[in-house]
CSV table of C-alpha atoms in Angstrom, one decimal:
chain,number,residue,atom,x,y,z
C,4,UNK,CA,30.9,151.4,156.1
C,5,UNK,CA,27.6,149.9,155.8
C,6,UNK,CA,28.3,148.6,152.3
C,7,UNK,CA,31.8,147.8,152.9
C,8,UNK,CA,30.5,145.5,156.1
C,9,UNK,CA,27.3,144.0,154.2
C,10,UNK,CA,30.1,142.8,151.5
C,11,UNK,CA,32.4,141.3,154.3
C,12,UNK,CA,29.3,139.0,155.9
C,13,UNK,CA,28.2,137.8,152.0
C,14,UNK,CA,31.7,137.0,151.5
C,15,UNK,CA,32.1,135.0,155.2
C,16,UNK,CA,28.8,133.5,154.2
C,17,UNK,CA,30.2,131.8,150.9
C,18,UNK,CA,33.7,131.1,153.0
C,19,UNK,CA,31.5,129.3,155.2
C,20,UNK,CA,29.3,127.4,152.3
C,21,UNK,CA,33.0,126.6,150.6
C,22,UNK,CA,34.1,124.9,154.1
C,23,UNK,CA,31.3,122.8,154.1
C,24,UNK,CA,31.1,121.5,150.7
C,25,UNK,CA,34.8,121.3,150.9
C,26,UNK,CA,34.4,118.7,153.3
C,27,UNK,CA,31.8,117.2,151.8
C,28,UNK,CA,33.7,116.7,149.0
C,29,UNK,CA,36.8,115.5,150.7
C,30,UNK,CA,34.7,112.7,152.4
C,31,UNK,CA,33.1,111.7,149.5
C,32,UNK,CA,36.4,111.5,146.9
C,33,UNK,CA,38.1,109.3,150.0
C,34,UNK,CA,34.9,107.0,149.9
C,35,UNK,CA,35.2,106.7,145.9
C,36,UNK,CA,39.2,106.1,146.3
C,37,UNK,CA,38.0,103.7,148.5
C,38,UNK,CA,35.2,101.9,146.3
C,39,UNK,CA,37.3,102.1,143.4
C,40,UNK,CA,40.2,100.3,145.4
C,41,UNK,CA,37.9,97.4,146.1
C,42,UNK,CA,36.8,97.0,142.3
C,43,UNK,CA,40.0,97.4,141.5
C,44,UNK,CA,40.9,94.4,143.3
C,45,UNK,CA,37.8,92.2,142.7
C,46,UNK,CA,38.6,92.8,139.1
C,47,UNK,CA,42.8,91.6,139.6
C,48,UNK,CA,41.2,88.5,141.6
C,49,UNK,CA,38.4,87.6,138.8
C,50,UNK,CA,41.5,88.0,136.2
C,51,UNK,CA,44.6,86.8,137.7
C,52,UNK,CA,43.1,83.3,139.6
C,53,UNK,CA,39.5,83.1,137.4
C,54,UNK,CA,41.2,83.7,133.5
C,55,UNK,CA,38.7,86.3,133.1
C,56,UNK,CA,38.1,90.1,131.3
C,57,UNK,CA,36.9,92.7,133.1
C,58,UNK,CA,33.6,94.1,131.4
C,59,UNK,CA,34.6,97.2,129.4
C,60,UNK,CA,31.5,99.1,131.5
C,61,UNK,CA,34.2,98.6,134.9
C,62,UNK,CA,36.7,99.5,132.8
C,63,UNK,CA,35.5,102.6,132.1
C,64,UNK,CA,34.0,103.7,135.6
C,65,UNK,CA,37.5,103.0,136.7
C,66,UNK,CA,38.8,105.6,134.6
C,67,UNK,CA,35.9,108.3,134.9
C,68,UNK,CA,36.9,107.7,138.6
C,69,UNK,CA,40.3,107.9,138.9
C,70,UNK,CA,40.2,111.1,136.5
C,71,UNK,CA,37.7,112.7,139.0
C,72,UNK,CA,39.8,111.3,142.1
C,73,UNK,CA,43.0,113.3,141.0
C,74,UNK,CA,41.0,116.8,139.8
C,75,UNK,CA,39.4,116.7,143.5
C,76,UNK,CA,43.0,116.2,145.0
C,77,UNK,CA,43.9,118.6,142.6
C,78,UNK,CA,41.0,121.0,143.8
C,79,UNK,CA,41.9,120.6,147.8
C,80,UNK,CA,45.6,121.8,146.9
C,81,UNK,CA,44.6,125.1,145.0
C,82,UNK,CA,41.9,125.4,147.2
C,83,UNK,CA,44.3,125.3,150.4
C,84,UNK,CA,46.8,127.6,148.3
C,85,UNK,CA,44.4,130.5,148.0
C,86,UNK,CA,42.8,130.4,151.4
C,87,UNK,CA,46.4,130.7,152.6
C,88,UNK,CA,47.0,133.9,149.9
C,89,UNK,CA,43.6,135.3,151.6
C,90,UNK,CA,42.3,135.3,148.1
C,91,UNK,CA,38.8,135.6,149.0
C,92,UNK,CA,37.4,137.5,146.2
C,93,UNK,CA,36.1,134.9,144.3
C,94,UNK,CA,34.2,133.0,146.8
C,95,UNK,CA,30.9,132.5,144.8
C,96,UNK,CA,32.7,131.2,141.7
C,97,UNK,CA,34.5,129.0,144.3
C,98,UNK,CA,31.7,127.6,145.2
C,99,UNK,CA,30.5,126.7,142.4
C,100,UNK,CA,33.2,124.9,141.5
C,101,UNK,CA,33.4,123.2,144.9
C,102,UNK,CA,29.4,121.8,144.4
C,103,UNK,CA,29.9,121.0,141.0
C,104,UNK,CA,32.8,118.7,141.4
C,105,UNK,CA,31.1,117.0,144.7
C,106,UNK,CA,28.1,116.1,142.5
C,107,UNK,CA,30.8,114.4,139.9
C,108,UNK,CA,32.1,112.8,142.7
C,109,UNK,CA,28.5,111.4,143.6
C,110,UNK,CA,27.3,110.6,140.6
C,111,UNK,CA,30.3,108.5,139.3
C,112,UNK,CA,30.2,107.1,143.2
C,113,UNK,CA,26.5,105.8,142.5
C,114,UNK,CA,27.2,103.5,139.5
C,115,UNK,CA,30.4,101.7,141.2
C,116,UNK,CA,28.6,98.8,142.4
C,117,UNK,CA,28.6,96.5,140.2
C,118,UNK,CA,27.4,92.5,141.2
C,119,UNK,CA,29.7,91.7,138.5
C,120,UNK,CA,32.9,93.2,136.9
C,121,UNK,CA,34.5,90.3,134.4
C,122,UNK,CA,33.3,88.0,131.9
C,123,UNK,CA,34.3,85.9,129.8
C,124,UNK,CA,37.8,86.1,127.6
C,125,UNK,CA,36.3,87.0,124.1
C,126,UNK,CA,33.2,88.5,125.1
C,127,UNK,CA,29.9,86.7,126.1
C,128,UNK,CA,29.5,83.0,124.3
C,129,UNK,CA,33.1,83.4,123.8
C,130,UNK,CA,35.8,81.8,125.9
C,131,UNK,CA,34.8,79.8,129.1
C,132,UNK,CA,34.8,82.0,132.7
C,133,UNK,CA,36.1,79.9,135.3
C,134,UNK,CA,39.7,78.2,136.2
C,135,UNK,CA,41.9,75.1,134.8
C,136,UNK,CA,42.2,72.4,137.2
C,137,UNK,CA,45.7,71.4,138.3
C,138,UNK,CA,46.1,67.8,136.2
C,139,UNK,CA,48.5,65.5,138.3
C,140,UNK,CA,49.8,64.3,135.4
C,141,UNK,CA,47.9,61.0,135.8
C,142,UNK,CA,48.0,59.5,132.6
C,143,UNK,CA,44.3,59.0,130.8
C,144,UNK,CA,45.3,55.7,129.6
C,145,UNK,CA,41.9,53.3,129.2
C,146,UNK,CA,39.9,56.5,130.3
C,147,UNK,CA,40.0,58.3,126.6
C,148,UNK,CA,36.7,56.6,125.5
C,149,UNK,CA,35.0,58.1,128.7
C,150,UNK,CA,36.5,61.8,128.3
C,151,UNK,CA,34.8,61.2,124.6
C,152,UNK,CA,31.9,60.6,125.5
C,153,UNK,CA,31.6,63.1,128.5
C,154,UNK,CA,32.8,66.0,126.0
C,155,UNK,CA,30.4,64.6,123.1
C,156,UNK,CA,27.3,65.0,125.9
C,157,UNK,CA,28.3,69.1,126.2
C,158,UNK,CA,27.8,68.9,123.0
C,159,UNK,CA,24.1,67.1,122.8
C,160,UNK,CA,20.8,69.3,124.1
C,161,UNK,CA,18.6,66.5,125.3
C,162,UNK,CA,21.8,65.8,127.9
C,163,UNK,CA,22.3,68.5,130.6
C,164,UNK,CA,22.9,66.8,133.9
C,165,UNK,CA,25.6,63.9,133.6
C,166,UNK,CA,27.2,61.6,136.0
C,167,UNK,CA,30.2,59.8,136.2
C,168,UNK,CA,30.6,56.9,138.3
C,169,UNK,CA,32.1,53.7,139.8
C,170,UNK,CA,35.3,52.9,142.2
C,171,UNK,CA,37.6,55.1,144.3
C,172,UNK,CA,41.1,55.4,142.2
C,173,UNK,CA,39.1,54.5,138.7
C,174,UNK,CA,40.2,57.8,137.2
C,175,UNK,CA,36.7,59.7,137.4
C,176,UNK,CA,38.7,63.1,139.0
C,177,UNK,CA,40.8,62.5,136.2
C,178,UNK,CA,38.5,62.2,133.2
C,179,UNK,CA,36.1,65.8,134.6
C,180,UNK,CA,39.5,67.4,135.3
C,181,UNK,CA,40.3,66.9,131.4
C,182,UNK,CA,37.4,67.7,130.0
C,183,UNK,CA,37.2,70.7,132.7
C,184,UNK,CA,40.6,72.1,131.1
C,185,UNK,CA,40.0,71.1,127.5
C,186,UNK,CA,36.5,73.5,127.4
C,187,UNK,CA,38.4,76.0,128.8
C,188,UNK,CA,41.5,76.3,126.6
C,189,UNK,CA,38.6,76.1,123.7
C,190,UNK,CA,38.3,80.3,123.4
C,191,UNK,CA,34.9,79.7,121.8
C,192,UNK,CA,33.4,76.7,123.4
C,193,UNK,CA,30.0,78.9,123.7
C,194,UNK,CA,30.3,79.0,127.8
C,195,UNK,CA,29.8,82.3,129.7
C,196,UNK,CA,30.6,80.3,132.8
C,197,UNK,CA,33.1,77.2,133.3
C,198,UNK,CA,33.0,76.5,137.2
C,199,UNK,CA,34.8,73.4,139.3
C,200,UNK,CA,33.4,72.8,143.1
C,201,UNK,CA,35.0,70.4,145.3
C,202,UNK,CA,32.4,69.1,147.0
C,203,UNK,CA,33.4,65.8,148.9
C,204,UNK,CA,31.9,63.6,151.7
C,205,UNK,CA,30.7,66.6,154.2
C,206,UNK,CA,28.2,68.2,152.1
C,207,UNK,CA,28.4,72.0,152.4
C,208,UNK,CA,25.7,73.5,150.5
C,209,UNK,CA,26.9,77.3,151.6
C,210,UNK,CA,30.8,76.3,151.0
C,211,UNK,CA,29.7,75.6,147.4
C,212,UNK,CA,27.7,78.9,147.3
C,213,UNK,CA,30.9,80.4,148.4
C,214,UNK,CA,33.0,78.8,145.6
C,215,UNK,CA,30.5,79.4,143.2
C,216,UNK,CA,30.0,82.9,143.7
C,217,UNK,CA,34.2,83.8,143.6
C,218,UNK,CA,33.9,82.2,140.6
C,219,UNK,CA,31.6,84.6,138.5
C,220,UNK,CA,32.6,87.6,139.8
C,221,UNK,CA,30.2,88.2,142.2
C,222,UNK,CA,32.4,89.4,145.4
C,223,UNK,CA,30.3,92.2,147.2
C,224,UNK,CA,31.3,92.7,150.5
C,225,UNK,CA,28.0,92.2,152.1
C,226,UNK,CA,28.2,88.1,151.0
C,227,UNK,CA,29.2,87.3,154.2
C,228,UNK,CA,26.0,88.9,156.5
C,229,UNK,CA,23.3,87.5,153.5
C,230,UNK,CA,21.5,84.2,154.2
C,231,UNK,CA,21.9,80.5,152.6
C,232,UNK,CA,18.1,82.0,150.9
C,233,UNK,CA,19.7,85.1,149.5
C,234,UNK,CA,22.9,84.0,148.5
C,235,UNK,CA,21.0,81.5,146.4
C,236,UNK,CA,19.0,83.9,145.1
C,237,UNK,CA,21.7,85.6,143.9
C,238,UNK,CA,23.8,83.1,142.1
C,239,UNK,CA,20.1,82.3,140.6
C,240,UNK,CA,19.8,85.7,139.3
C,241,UNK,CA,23.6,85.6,137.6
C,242,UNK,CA,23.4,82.2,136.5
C,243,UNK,CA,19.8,82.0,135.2
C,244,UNK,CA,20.6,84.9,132.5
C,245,UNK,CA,24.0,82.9,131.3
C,246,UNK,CA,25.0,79.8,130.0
C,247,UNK,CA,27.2,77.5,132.6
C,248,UNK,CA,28.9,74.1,132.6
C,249,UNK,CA,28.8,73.4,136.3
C,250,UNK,CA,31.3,70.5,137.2
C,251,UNK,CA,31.1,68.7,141.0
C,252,UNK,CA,33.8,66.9,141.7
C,253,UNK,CA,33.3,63.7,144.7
C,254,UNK,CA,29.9,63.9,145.5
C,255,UNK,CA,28.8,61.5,148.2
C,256,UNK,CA,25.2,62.7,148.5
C,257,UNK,CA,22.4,64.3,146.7
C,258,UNK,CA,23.3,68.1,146.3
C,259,UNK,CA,20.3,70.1,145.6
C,260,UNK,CA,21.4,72.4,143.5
C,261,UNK,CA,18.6,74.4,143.3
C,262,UNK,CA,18.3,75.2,147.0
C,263,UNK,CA,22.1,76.7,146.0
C,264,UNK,CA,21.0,78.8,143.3
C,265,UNK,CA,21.8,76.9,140.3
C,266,UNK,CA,19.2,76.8,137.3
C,267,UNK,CA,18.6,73.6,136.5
C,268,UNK,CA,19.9,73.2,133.3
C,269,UNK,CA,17.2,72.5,130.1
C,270,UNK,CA,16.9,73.2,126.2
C,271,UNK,CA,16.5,77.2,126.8
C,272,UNK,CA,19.7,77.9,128.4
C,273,UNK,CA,21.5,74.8,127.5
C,274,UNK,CA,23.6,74.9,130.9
C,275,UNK,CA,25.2,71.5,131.7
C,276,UNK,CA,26.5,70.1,135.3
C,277,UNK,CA,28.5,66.8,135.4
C,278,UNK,CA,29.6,65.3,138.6
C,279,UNK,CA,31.6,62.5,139.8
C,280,UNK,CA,30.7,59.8,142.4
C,281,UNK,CA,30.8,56.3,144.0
C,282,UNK,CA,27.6,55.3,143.8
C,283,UNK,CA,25.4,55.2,141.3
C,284,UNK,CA,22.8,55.6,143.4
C,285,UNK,CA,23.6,59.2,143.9
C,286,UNK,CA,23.2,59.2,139.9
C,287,UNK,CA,19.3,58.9,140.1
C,288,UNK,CA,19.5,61.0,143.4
C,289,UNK,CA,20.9,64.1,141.2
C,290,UNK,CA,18.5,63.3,138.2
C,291,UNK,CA,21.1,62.7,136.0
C,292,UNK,CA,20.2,62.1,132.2
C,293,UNK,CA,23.4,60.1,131.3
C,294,UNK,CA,24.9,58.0,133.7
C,295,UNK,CA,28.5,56.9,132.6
C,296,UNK,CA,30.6,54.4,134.1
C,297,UNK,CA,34.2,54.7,134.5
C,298,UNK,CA,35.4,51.1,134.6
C,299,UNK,CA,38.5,49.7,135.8
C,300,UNK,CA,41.8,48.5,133.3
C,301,UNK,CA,41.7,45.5,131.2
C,302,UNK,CA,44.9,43.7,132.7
C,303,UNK,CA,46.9,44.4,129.5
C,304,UNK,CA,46.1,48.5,129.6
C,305,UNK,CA,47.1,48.4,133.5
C,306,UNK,CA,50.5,46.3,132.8
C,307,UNK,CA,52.1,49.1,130.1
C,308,UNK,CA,50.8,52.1,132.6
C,309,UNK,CA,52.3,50.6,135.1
C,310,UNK,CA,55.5,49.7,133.5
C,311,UNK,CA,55.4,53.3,131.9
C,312,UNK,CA,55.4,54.9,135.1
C,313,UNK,CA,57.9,52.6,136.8
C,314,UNK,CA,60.2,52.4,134.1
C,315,UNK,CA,61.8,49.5,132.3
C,316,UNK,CA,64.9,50.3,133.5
C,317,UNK,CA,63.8,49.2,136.6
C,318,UNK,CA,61.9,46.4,135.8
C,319,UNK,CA,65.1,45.1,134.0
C,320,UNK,CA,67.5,46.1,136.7
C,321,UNK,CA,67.2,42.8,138.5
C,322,UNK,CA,66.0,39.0,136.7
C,323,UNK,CA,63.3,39.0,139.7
C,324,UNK,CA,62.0,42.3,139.6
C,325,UNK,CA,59.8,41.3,136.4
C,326,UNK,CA,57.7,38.8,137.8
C,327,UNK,CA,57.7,40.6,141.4
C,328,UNK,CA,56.5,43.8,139.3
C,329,UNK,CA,53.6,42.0,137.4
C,330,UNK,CA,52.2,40.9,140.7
C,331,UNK,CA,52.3,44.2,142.1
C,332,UNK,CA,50.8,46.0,139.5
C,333,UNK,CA,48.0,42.7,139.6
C,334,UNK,CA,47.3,44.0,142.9
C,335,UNK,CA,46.5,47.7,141.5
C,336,UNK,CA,43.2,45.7,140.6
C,337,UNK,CA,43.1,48.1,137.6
C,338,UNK,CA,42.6,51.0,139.1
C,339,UNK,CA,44.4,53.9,137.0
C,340,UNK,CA,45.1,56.0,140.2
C,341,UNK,CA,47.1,53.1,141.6
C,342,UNK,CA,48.3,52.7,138.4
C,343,UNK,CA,49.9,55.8,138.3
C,344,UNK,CA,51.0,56.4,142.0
C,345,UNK,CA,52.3,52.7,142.7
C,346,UNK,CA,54.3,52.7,139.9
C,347,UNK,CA,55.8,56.1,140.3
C,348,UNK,CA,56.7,54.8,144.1
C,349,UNK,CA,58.6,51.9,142.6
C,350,UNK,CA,60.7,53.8,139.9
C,351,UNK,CA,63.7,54.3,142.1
C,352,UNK,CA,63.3,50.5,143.7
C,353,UNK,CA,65.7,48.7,141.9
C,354,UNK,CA,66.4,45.4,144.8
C,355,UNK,CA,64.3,42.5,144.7
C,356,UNK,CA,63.8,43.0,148.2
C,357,UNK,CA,61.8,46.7,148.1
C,358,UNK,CA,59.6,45.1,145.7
C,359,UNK,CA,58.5,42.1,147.8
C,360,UNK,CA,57.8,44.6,150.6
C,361,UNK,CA,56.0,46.6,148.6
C,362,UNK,CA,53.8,43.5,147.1
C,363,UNK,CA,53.7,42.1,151.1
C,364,UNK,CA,51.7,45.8,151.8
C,365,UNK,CA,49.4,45.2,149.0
C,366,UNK,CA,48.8,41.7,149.7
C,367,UNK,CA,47.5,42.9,152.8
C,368,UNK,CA,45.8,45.7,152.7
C,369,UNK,CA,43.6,46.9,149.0
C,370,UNK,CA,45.3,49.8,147.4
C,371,UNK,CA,43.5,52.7,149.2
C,372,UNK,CA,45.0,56.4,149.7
C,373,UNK,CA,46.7,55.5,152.9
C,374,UNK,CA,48.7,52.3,151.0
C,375,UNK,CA,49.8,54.8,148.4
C,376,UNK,CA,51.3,57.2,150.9
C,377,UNK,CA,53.1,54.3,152.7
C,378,UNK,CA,54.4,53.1,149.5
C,379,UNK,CA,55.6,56.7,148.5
C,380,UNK,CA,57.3,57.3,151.3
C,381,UNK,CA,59.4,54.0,151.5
């Protein structure tokens, strides 16, 4: 009876060690799901919006998890099957199987967080990480010399900061957005990163952080709660170990780049940024090794955009339209933009009327953003 009870209390001790560990192991396979849920989807971000590859190290935890995930699942529901039966007789060898899975669970648990799960397509100094800029379809009429010479400075090591400059409506969006798409549809253009910030008039050194750090990968929940100091420090530590062509788009102000995180670029890592402004001013400002300016159409360039865009049905719809048409475009003041929008306004204005409104507009007010909208929407 002795024996017989001595066995029973062994056997309620193990029951009670399984119990324990069981839930132990149920809390930490539902934590995994979860951590693997949240790769999972940092990984669908970086590859559906970013044009990236996940690194084959994620790749693989994913799978060592999800292959542990289902045995554990698979575990409770044998586990709940025999406890029903009252099949207690194998309680220690239960056990053991209960702490040896929990420690899987944990170990595979402790190498899921990654700063970064994708790369580049092709493998490191392979394709360029980053997105393709929508292109408005703006024609690079006049502007092909300056994406030349922009793309031939990637290309030359004593260049790594350059800046593009001159007029609202010149075409400077135009010519970074090209060369931006053209480096990345180049699968070995020698990039690990290819990243566009919007950074316009209200300088937001933390909302370019932000951009910059969806960007490469990095999207660990805690981003939010770190300081400006540590989230540069972070993008420093990526970036300073990779080779990145930074492009700011519409900067209005010095940006110090280094106060967000980004390694100045120099002969060792061979990093370029190129940025687009106003003034050229802000050129010096940003230390900026080549200065190019993006000058407005010789008349004869801005006449056959215009025209192309219009459309010489239209122009030869009506014997007063031509001349009308010339002095519109004149007022364009050979500035691509306008040369574009204006003339894509006018296409279906085919009375001599609509076009003398149109010029009466321009006459009095320069061709800014909020003349182009009027005209579009007449």
């Amino acid at each position: 009876m002795g024996k017989d009870f001595k066995s029973l209390v062994t056997r309620c001790i193990y029951v009670g060690k399984i119990n324990d560990n069981a839930k132990k192991l149920k809390i930490a396979t539902e934590e995994l799901k979860d951590l693997g849920n949240s790769v999972m989807k940092r990984v669908k971000i970086c590859e559906e919006q970013q044009q990236m590859k996940r690194l084959d190290k994620v790749q693989s935890w994913l799978r060592q998890a999800d292959t542990v995930i289902k045995e554990a699942e698979e575990f409770f529901l044998m586990s709940s099957s025999s406890s029903s039966s009252g099949l207690i007789s194998s309680s220690h060898k239960m056990e053991k199987k209960v702490c040896k899975k929990l420690k899987e669970v944990q170990e595979i648990k402790s190498r899921g967080m990654f700063e970064v799960v994708a790369e580049s397509i092709g493998g490191i100094g392979g394709g360029g990480v980053g997105s393709t800029v929508k292109d408005s379809d703006e024609q690079t009429i006049g502007l092909e010399a300056v994406s030349g010479l922009v793309w031939r400075c990637l290309t030359m090591e004593n260049t790594g900061i350059i800046g593009l400059y001159g007029v609202e409506g010149v075409g400077k969006t135009t010519v970074l957005t090209q060369v931006n798409n053209r480096l990345l549809q180049q699968k070995a253009n020698g990039f690990d990163f290819v990243l566009w910030v919007f950074v316009s008039k209200n300088l937001n050194l933390e909302k370019i952080q932000d951009t910059i750090r969806e960007k490469i990968g990095f999207l660990d929940r805690t981003w939010m709660s770190k300081t400006e100091e540590e989230k540069a420090a972070k993008i420093f530590e990526i970036l300073s170990k990779r080779r990145f062509a930074l492009f700011l788009d519409d900067v209005w102000e010095k940006v110090d780049l280094v106060k967000a995180g980004v390694p100045p670029p120099d002969a060792l890592n061979r990093s370029k940024i190129v940025f687009t402004t106003c003034s050229e001013e802000v050129c010096k400002e940003m230390s900026a090794q080549t200065k190019i300016k993006v000058e407005k159409l010789a008349w004869e360039r801005a006449w056959d955009l215009f025209k192309k865009n219009v459309g010489e049905d239209t122009v030869k719809s009506h014997p007063d339209i031509a001349k009308v048409a010339q002095e519109v475009a004149a007022r364009c003041d050979g500035l691509p933009l306008a040369l574009v929008t204006i003339g894509r306004a006018m296409a279906s204005k085919k009375t001599p009327q609509e076009w003398r409104d149109a010029l009466y507009i321009l006459s009095n007010s320069p061709p800014n953003f909020s003349v182009l909208k009027l005209l579009d929407r007449n």
